[in-house]
Amino acid sequence: MFSQSMYTLGTNRSCIRDLFEYGLQQAQTVGKENVFDFSLGNPSIPAPNAVRDAFSGLIEREDSLSVHGYTPAPGLFDARSAVADDLTDRFGFPIHPENLFFTCGAAPALTAAIRALAVENAEILAIAPFFPEYRPFVEHNGAAFAVVPADTDTFQIPVADVEAALTPHTQGIIVNSPNNPSGVVYTRGNLSALAALLTRKSQEYGHPIYILADEPYRELVYDGAEVPFLPAIYPHTIICYSYSKSLSLPGERIGYVCIPDCAADSRELLAAVAGASRILGHVCAPSLQQQVAAQCARVRPDLEAYDRNRRTLYDALTSYGYACVKPDGAFYLFVKAPGGDAQAFSDRAKKRNLLIVPGGDFGCPDFFRISTCVSHDMILRSLPVFQQLISETQV
Ligand code: PLP
């Protein structure tokens, strides 16, 4: 006997993974150069040199026990201090080592934070378009999942629709900016309007509604776009951060939860995150990766390659007639499917070995996602296929 719901989760593969694996198979048949795989959000620029130097320096240390040993569950104090100091200096906002809990990336940070908020009848909101894993993270960690429909004109947060979705059971709302899949960065004005609403509703309900700020793309912004530091706008913020994208380390599994002192019950809530992590099997985040994060707390990625890909794809696709909000961050484009049905459009593209992700799982079935963390050369080779597909739709 085993759990049917876990079996279902383990066997219902995501459509992104399906496309990616299809691409690998097709490459064997038609040749790698004839497959245009825009499915995965796997960083395509190498980790910065400072990161690679930090890894090799640590691995070559004489006292390997201090590099590879268990650490305290929240992480090494010195590593948390280095990250806290960087956040304090960058955002002019006090963050202390005691506000931080290292995790194995953003996914465990989110699941622990959700679990920590999962009081009886708890509800967690996500704003479409959203990262599809939010649904299982919430539904299998003791809360109900509710979706705020997208504002498909701008992909900013539709604050009036958030208000309509809030109930006295709402414990948190996940805010992901820069956003996967739209690449949109929520503006300061938009976030301030959300903060005003949540402040009013928290008072009305008699308990704080937390923002879960899912920020793996915080450093991935273009044209000087601002990613406001959310705790400075709304106190009851739980940051779930990851180095997967910013330092190109997705396989190394390192990130953190940060709950600043201004959040209601901040220290108790961080203790609940520790408890939730414990039952989810967290012992500590990898010691080596914590120390790399500490040494590289002030290292930022070189985004030139992503920016070039973004501009090339956006300019070409819009010139062919595709509609798309220009992304200011992350490494995705979220494009309106010609003909309106993104699943049908993606199926047609797949027949030409162009792999794009239909937006149904992101909460927007009329859009498809293109990952721009790919080789520039592949983008150039794929453009005629994009052009043919839209011209055939218009005929
Ligand atoms: N949140 C968003 C919006 C993501 O896109 C991802 C990964 O793609 C994650 C969370 C999970 O990131 P991590 O690799 O740090 O677990």
Coordinates of C-alpha atoms and ligand atoms in Angstrom, one line a residue:
M1 CA 0.0 0.0 0.0
F2 CA 1.2 3.5 -0.7
S3 CA -0.3 7.0 -0.9
Q4 CA -2.4 7.5 -4.1
S5 CA -2.0 11.2 -3.9
M6 CA 1.8 11.0 -3.7
Y7 CA 1.8 8.4 -6.5
T8 CA -0.2 10.8 -8.7
L9 CA 2.2 13.7 -7.9
G10 CA 5.1 11.5 -8.7
T11 CA 3.8 10.2 -12.0
N12 CA 1.9 13.2 -13.5
R13 CA 4.9 14.8 -15.1
S14 CA 4.8 18.5 -15.7
C15 CA 4.3 19.5 -19.3
I16 CA 7.6 21.4 -19.2
R17 CA 9.5 18.2 -18.3
D18 CA 7.6 16.3 -21.0
L19 CA 8.6 18.9 -23.7
F20 CA 12.2 18.9 -22.5
E21 CA 12.4 15.1 -22.7
Y22 CA 10.7 15.1 -26.1
G23 CA 13.3 17.5 -27.3
L24 CA 16.1 15.2 -26.2
Q25 CA 14.5 12.3 -28.1
Q26 CA 13.9 14.4 -31.2
A27 CA 17.5 15.6 -31.2
Q28 CA 18.6 11.9 -31.7
T29 CA 16.3 11.6 -34.7
V30 CA 16.5 15.0 -36.5
G31 CA 19.7 16.3 -35.1
K32 CA 20.3 18.7 -32.2
E33 CA 20.6 21.7 -34.5
N34 CA 17.0 21.2 -35.7
V35 CA 15.3 21.2 -32.3
F36 CA 14.4 24.5 -30.8
D37 CA 13.9 23.9 -27.1
F38 CA 12.6 26.9 -25.2
S39 CA 11.0 24.7 -22.4
L40 CA 13.2 24.8 -19.3
G41 CA 14.3 27.7 -17.1
N42 CA 17.8 26.3 -16.6
P43 CA 20.4 29.1 -16.5
S44 CA 22.5 29.2 -19.7
I45 CA 25.3 31.5 -18.4
P46 CA 28.0 30.0 -16.3
A47 CA 28.3 30.8 -12.6
P48 CA 30.4 34.0 -12.1
N49 CA 34.2 33.4 -11.8
A50 CA 34.1 34.6 -8.2
V51 CA 31.7 31.7 -7.4
R52 CA 33.8 29.1 -9.1
D53 CA 36.9 30.5 -7.3
A54 CA 35.0 30.3 -4.0
F55 CA 34.1 26.6 -4.6
S56 CA 37.6 25.6 -5.5
G57 CA 39.2 27.5 -2.6
L58 CA 36.8 25.8 -0.2
I59 CA 37.3 22.4 -1.6
E60 CA 41.1 22.7 -1.4
R61 CA 41.0 23.7 2.3
E62 CA 43.0 21.5 4.6
D63 CA 40.3 21.4 7.3
S64 CA 37.7 19.6 5.2
L65 CA 35.5 18.9 8.2
S66 CA 34.7 22.6 8.5
V67 CA 33.7 22.7 4.8
H68 CA 31.6 19.5 4.6
G69 CA 30.3 19.0 8.1
Y70 CA 26.7 19.4 9.4
T71 CA 25.8 23.0 10.2
P72 CA 23.1 24.4 12.6
A73 CA 19.7 24.0 11.0
P74 CA 19.3 27.7 10.2
G75 CA 22.8 27.7 8.7
L76 CA 26.3 28.9 9.7
F77 CA 26.1 32.2 11.7
D78 CA 28.9 33.8 9.7
A79 CA 27.2 32.9 6.4
R80 CA 23.9 34.4 7.6
S81 CA 25.8 37.5 8.8
A82 CA 27.4 38.0 5.4
V83 CA 24.0 37.7 3.6
A84 CA 22.3 39.9 6.2
D85 CA 25.0 42.6 5.9
D86 CA 24.6 42.6 2.1
L87 CA 20.8 43.0 2.3
T88 CA 21.1 45.7 4.9
D89 CA 23.6 47.7 2.8
R90 CA 21.8 47.3 -0.5
F91 CA 18.3 48.0 0.6
G92 CA 19.0 50.3 3.6
F93 CA 16.8 48.1 5.7
P94 CA 17.9 46.3 8.8
I95 CA 18.3 42.5 8.3
H96 CA 20.0 40.4 11.0
P97 CA 21.5 36.9 10.9
E98 CA 18.7 35.9 13.2
N99 CA 16.2 36.8 10.4
L100 CA 17.7 34.2 8.1
F101 CA 17.3 30.4 7.6
F102 CA 19.3 28.8 4.8
T103 CA 17.3 26.3 2.7
C104 CA 18.0 24.0 -0.3
G105 CA 16.7 26.6 -2.7
A106 CA 13.5 28.6 -3.1
A107 CA 11.2 25.5 -3.4
P108 CA 11.9 24.3 0.2
A109 CA 11.9 27.9 1.4
L110 CA 8.3 28.2 0.0
T111 CA 7.1 24.9 1.2
A112 CA 8.4 25.5 4.8
A113 CA 6.9 29.0 4.9
I114 CA 3.6 27.8 3.6
R115 CA 3.5 25.0 6.1
A116 CA 4.4 27.4 8.9
L117 CA 1.3 29.5 7.9
A118 CA -1.0 26.5 7.5
V119 CA -3.3 27.0 10.5
E120 CA -6.8 25.4 10.3
N121 CA -8.7 26.4 7.1
A122 CA -5.7 28.4 5.9
E123 CA -5.8 29.8 2.3
I124 CA -2.9 30.9 0.3
L125 CA -3.4 33.0 -2.9
A126 CA -1.3 33.1 -6.0
I127 CA -1.6 35.7 -8.8
A128 CA -1.8 34.4 -12.4
P129 CA 0.4 33.8 -14.2
F130 CA 2.2 31.8 -11.5
F131 CA 4.9 29.1 -11.1
P132 CA 2.9 25.8 -11.4
E133 CA 4.6 24.2 -8.4
Y134 CA 2.8 26.6 -6.1
R135 CA -0.3 24.5 -6.4
P136 CA 1.2 21.2 -5.0
F137 CA 3.3 23.2 -2.5
V138 CA 0.2 24.7 -1.0
E139 CA -2.3 21.9 -1.4
H140 CA 0.0 19.3 0.2
N141 CA 1.2 21.5 3.0
G142 CA -2.1 22.0 4.8
A143 CA -3.6 25.0 3.0
A144 CA -6.2 25.7 0.2
F145 CA -4.8 27.2 -3.0
A146 CA -6.7 30.1 -4.6
V147 CA -5.8 31.9 -7.8
V148 CA -6.3 35.6 -8.6
P149 CA -6.9 35.9 -12.4
A150 CA -4.3 37.7 -14.5
D151 CA -4.4 41.2 -15.8
T152 CA -3.4 40.0 -19.3
D153 CA -2.9 43.6 -20.6
T154 CA 0.0 44.3 -18.2
F155 CA 0.6 41.2 -16.0
Q156 CA 0.9 43.6 -13.0
I157 CA -1.0 42.6 -9.9
P158 CA -4.8 43.2 -10.3
V159 CA -5.3 44.6 -6.9
A160 CA -9.1 44.8 -7.1
D161 CA -9.2 41.1 -8.0
V162 CA -6.9 40.3 -5.1
E163 CA -9.4 42.1 -2.8
A164 CA -12.2 39.9 -4.2
A165 CA -10.2 36.7 -3.6
L166 CA -9.3 37.6 0.1
T167 CA -11.2 35.9 2.9
P168 CA -10.8 35.9 6.7
H169 CA -8.9 32.6 6.1
T170 CA -6.3 34.1 3.8
Q171 CA -2.9 33.6 5.5
G172 CA -0.7 34.6 2.7
I173 CA -0.3 35.7 -0.9
I174 CA 2.6 34.6 -3.1
V175 CA 4.2 37.6 -4.9
N176 CA 6.8 36.5 -7.5
S177 CA 8.7 39.4 -9.1
P178 CA 10.4 39.4 -11.5
N179 CA 7.8 36.9 -12.6
N180 CA 8.0 33.4 -14.0
P181 CA 6.5 33.1 -16.6
S182 CA 5.7 36.7 -17.7
G183 CA 9.2 38.3 -17.0
V184 CA 7.2 41.3 -15.7
V185 CA 8.6 43.2 -12.7
Y186 CA 5.8 44.6 -10.4
T187 CA 6.1 48.4 -10.1
R188 CA 6.6 50.2 -6.8
G189 CA 3.1 51.8 -7.3
N190 CA 1.5 48.4 -7.9
L191 CA 3.2 46.8 -4.8
S192 CA 2.2 49.8 -2.7
A193 CA -1.4 49.5 -3.7
L194 CA -1.3 45.8 -2.8
A195 CA 0.4 46.7 0.6
A196 CA -2.4 49.2 1.3
L197 CA -5.0 46.6 0.6
L198 CA -3.4 43.9 2.7
T199 CA -2.8 46.4 5.6
R200 CA -6.6 47.3 5.5
K201 CA -7.7 43.7 5.3
S202 CA -5.3 42.5 8.0
Q203 CA -6.8 45.0 10.3
E204 CA -10.3 44.0 9.3
Y205 CA -9.6 40.3 9.8
G206 CA -7.6 40.8 13.0
H207 CA -4.5 38.9 11.8
P208 CA -1.7 39.6 9.4
I209 CA -1.9 38.5 5.8
Y210 CA 1.7 37.7 4.9
I211 CA 3.3 38.3 1.5
L212 CA 5.4 35.3 0.5
A213 CA 8.0 37.1 -1.7
D214 CA 9.3 34.4 -4.1
E215 CA 12.4 36.0 -5.4
P216 CA 14.7 33.7 -7.3
Y217 CA 14.9 36.3 -10.1
R218 CA 15.5 39.4 -8.0
E219 CA 18.9 40.1 -9.5
L220 CA 17.8 39.4 -13.1
V221 CA 16.5 42.7 -14.3
Y222 CA 17.2 44.8 -17.5
D223 CA 17.1 48.4 -18.5
G224 CA 17.6 49.5 -14.9
A225 CA 14.2 48.2 -13.8
E226 CA 13.6 48.5 -10.0
V227 CA 12.7 45.5 -7.9
P228 CA 11.6 47.2 -4.7
F229 CA 12.6 45.5 -1.4
L230 CA 9.2 44.3 -0.2
P231 CA 9.6 44.5 3.6
A232 CA 10.2 48.3 3.1
I233 CA 6.7 48.5 1.5
Y234 CA 4.8 45.9 3.5
P235 CA 6.1 44.7 6.9
H236 CA 4.6 41.3 7.0
T237 CA 6.8 39.9 4.3
I238 CA 8.5 36.5 4.2
I239 CA 11.3 36.4 1.6
C240 CA 11.9 33.1 -0.1
Y241 CA 15.2 33.5 -2.0
S242 CA 17.4 31.3 -4.2
Y243 CA 20.8 31.4 -5.8
S244 CA 19.6 29.0 -8.5
K245 CA 19.1 31.7 -11.2
S246 CA 21.1 34.7 -9.9
L247 CA 24.4 32.8 -9.5
S248 CA 23.5 30.0 -12.0
L249 CA 23.6 27.3 -9.3
P250 CA 20.2 25.4 -9.7
G251 CA 21.7 22.0 -9.1
E252 CA 23.6 23.1 -5.9
R253 CA 20.4 23.8 -4.0
I254 CA 20.9 26.9 -1.9
G255 CA 18.6 29.7 -0.9
Y256 CA 17.0 31.1 2.3
V257 CA 13.9 32.3 4.1
C258 CA 14.2 35.8 5.5
I259 CA 11.7 37.1 7.9
P260 CA 12.6 40.7 9.0
D261 CA 11.9 41.9 12.5
C262 CA 9.1 44.2 11.2
A263 CA 6.9 41.2 10.3
A264 CA 4.3 40.2 12.9
D265 CA 5.7 37.4 15.2
S266 CA 8.8 37.4 13.1
R267 CA 11.0 35.3 15.4
E268 CA 8.2 32.8 16.2
L269 CA 7.3 32.5 12.6
L270 CA 11.0 31.7 11.7
A271 CA 10.9 29.1 14.5
A272 CA 7.8 27.6 12.8
V273 CA 9.7 27.6 9.5
A274 CA 12.4 25.7 11.2
G275 CA 9.8 23.2 12.5
A276 CA 8.2 22.9 9.1
S277 CA 11.6 22.3 7.5
R278 CA 12.4 19.7 10.2
I279 CA 9.4 17.6 9.3
L280 CA 10.1 18.0 5.6
G281 CA 13.5 16.4 6.2
H282 CA 15.7 19.5 6.3
V283 CA 18.8 18.9 8.4
C284 CA 20.8 21.8 7.1
A285 CA 21.4 23.4 3.7
P286 CA 24.7 22.2 2.2
S287 CA 27.6 23.6 4.2
L288 CA 29.8 24.2 1.1
Q289 CA 27.1 26.1 -0.6
Q290 CA 26.4 28.2 2.5
Q291 CA 30.0 29.2 2.5
V292 CA 30.0 30.0 -1.2
A293 CA 26.9 32.2 -0.7
A294 CA 28.7 34.0 2.2
Q295 CA 31.8 34.7 0.2
C296 CA 29.8 35.7 -2.9
A297 CA 27.1 37.7 -1.1
R298 CA 28.0 40.8 -3.1
V299 CA 28.6 39.1 -6.4
R300 CA 26.0 39.9 -9.2
P301 CA 25.5 38.1 -12.5
D302 CA 26.6 39.5 -15.9
L303 CA 23.2 39.6 -17.7
E304 CA 24.4 40.7 -21.1
A305 CA 23.7 37.3 -22.8
Y306 CA 20.1 37.1 -21.3
D307 CA 19.5 40.7 -22.3
R308 CA 20.6 40.1 -25.9
N309 CA 18.3 37.0 -26.1
R310 CA 15.4 38.9 -24.6
R311 CA 15.8 41.8 -27.1
T312 CA 16.3 39.5 -30.1
L313 CA 13.2 37.4 -29.4
Y314 CA 11.0 40.3 -28.3
D315 CA 11.9 42.4 -31.4
A316 CA 11.5 39.5 -33.8
L317 CA 8.3 38.1 -32.5
T318 CA 6.5 41.4 -32.2
S319 CA 7.6 42.3 -35.7
Y320 CA 5.9 39.1 -37.0
G321 CA 2.7 40.1 -35.2
Y322 CA 2.9 38.2 -31.9
A323 CA 1.6 40.1 -28.8
C324 CA 3.8 40.1 -25.7
V325 CA 4.3 42.4 -22.7
K326 CA 8.0 43.4 -22.9
P327 CA 9.7 41.6 -19.9
D328 CA 11.9 43.7 -17.6
G329 CA 13.3 40.7 -15.7
A330 CA 13.8 37.0 -15.3
F331 CA 14.5 35.0 -18.5
Y332 CA 11.1 34.4 -20.0
L333 CA 8.7 35.8 -22.6
F334 CA 5.0 35.2 -22.2
V335 CA 3.4 35.5 -25.6
K336 CA -0.3 35.5 -26.6
A337 CA -1.0 32.4 -28.7
P338 CA -2.2 33.3 -32.2
G339 CA -5.6 31.8 -32.5
G340 CA -6.1 32.0 -28.7
D341 CA -5.5 28.3 -27.7
A342 CA -1.9 28.0 -26.5
Q343 CA -2.1 24.2 -26.1
A344 CA -3.1 23.9 -29.8
F345 CA -0.5 26.4 -30.9
S346 CA 2.2 24.6 -28.8
D347 CA 1.2 21.3 -30.3
R348 CA 1.6 22.7 -33.8
A349 CA 5.0 24.2 -32.9
K350 CA 6.0 20.8 -31.5
K351 CA 5.5 19.2 -34.9
R352 CA 8.2 21.6 -36.2
N353 CA 10.4 20.8 -33.2
L354 CA 9.8 24.2 -31.6
L355 CA 9.2 23.5 -27.9
I356 CA 7.2 26.3 -26.2
V357 CA 5.2 25.8 -23.0
P358 CA 1.4 26.3 -23.1
G359 CA 0.3 28.6 -20.3
G360 CA -2.6 26.5 -18.8
D361 CA -0.5 25.4 -15.8
F362 CA 0.5 29.0 -15.2
G363 CA -3.1 30.0 -15.0
C364 CA -3.2 31.6 -18.5
P365 CA -4.4 29.1 -21.2
D366 CA -4.2 31.7 -24.0
F367 CA -0.4 32.4 -23.6
F368 CA 2.7 30.4 -24.0
R369 CA 6.1 30.7 -22.3
I370 CA 9.5 30.9 -24.0
S371 CA 12.6 30.5 -21.9
T372 CA 15.3 32.9 -23.1
C373 CA 18.1 31.2 -21.2
V374 CA 19.2 29.4 -24.3
S375 CA 21.9 29.8 -26.9
H376 CA 21.6 32.9 -29.1
D377 CA 22.4 30.8 -32.1
M378 CA 19.4 28.6 -31.5
I379 CA 17.2 31.6 -31.2
L380 CA 18.4 32.8 -34.6
R381 CA 17.7 29.4 -36.2
S382 CA 14.2 29.2 -34.6
L383 CA 12.9 32.6 -35.9
P384 CA 11.7 31.4 -39.3
V385 CA 9.6 28.7 -37.5
F386 CA 8.0 31.3 -35.3
Q387 CA 7.3 33.4 -38.4
Q388 CA 5.8 30.5 -40.3
L389 CA 3.6 29.5 -37.4
I390 CA 2.0 32.9 -37.1
S391 CA 1.5 33.4 -40.8
E392 CA -0.2 30.0 -41.1
T393 CA -2.6 31.0 -38.2
Q394 CA -3.6 34.2 -39.9
V395 CA -4.4 32.6 -43.2
Ligands
PLP1 N1 9.9 30.0 -7.8 C1 10.0 30.3 -9.1 C2 9.1 31.4 -9.6 C3 10.8 29.5 -10.0 O1 10.8 29.8 -11.3 C4 11.5 28.5 -9.4 C5 12.4 27.6 -10.3 O2 12.3 27.7 -11.5 C6 11.5 28.2 -8.1 C7 10.7 29.0 -7.3 C8 12.3 27.1 -7.4 O3 13.6 27.5 -7.4 P1 14.8 26.6 -6.7 O4 15.6 26.0 -7.8 O5 15.6 27.6 -5.9 O6 14.1 25.7 -5.8

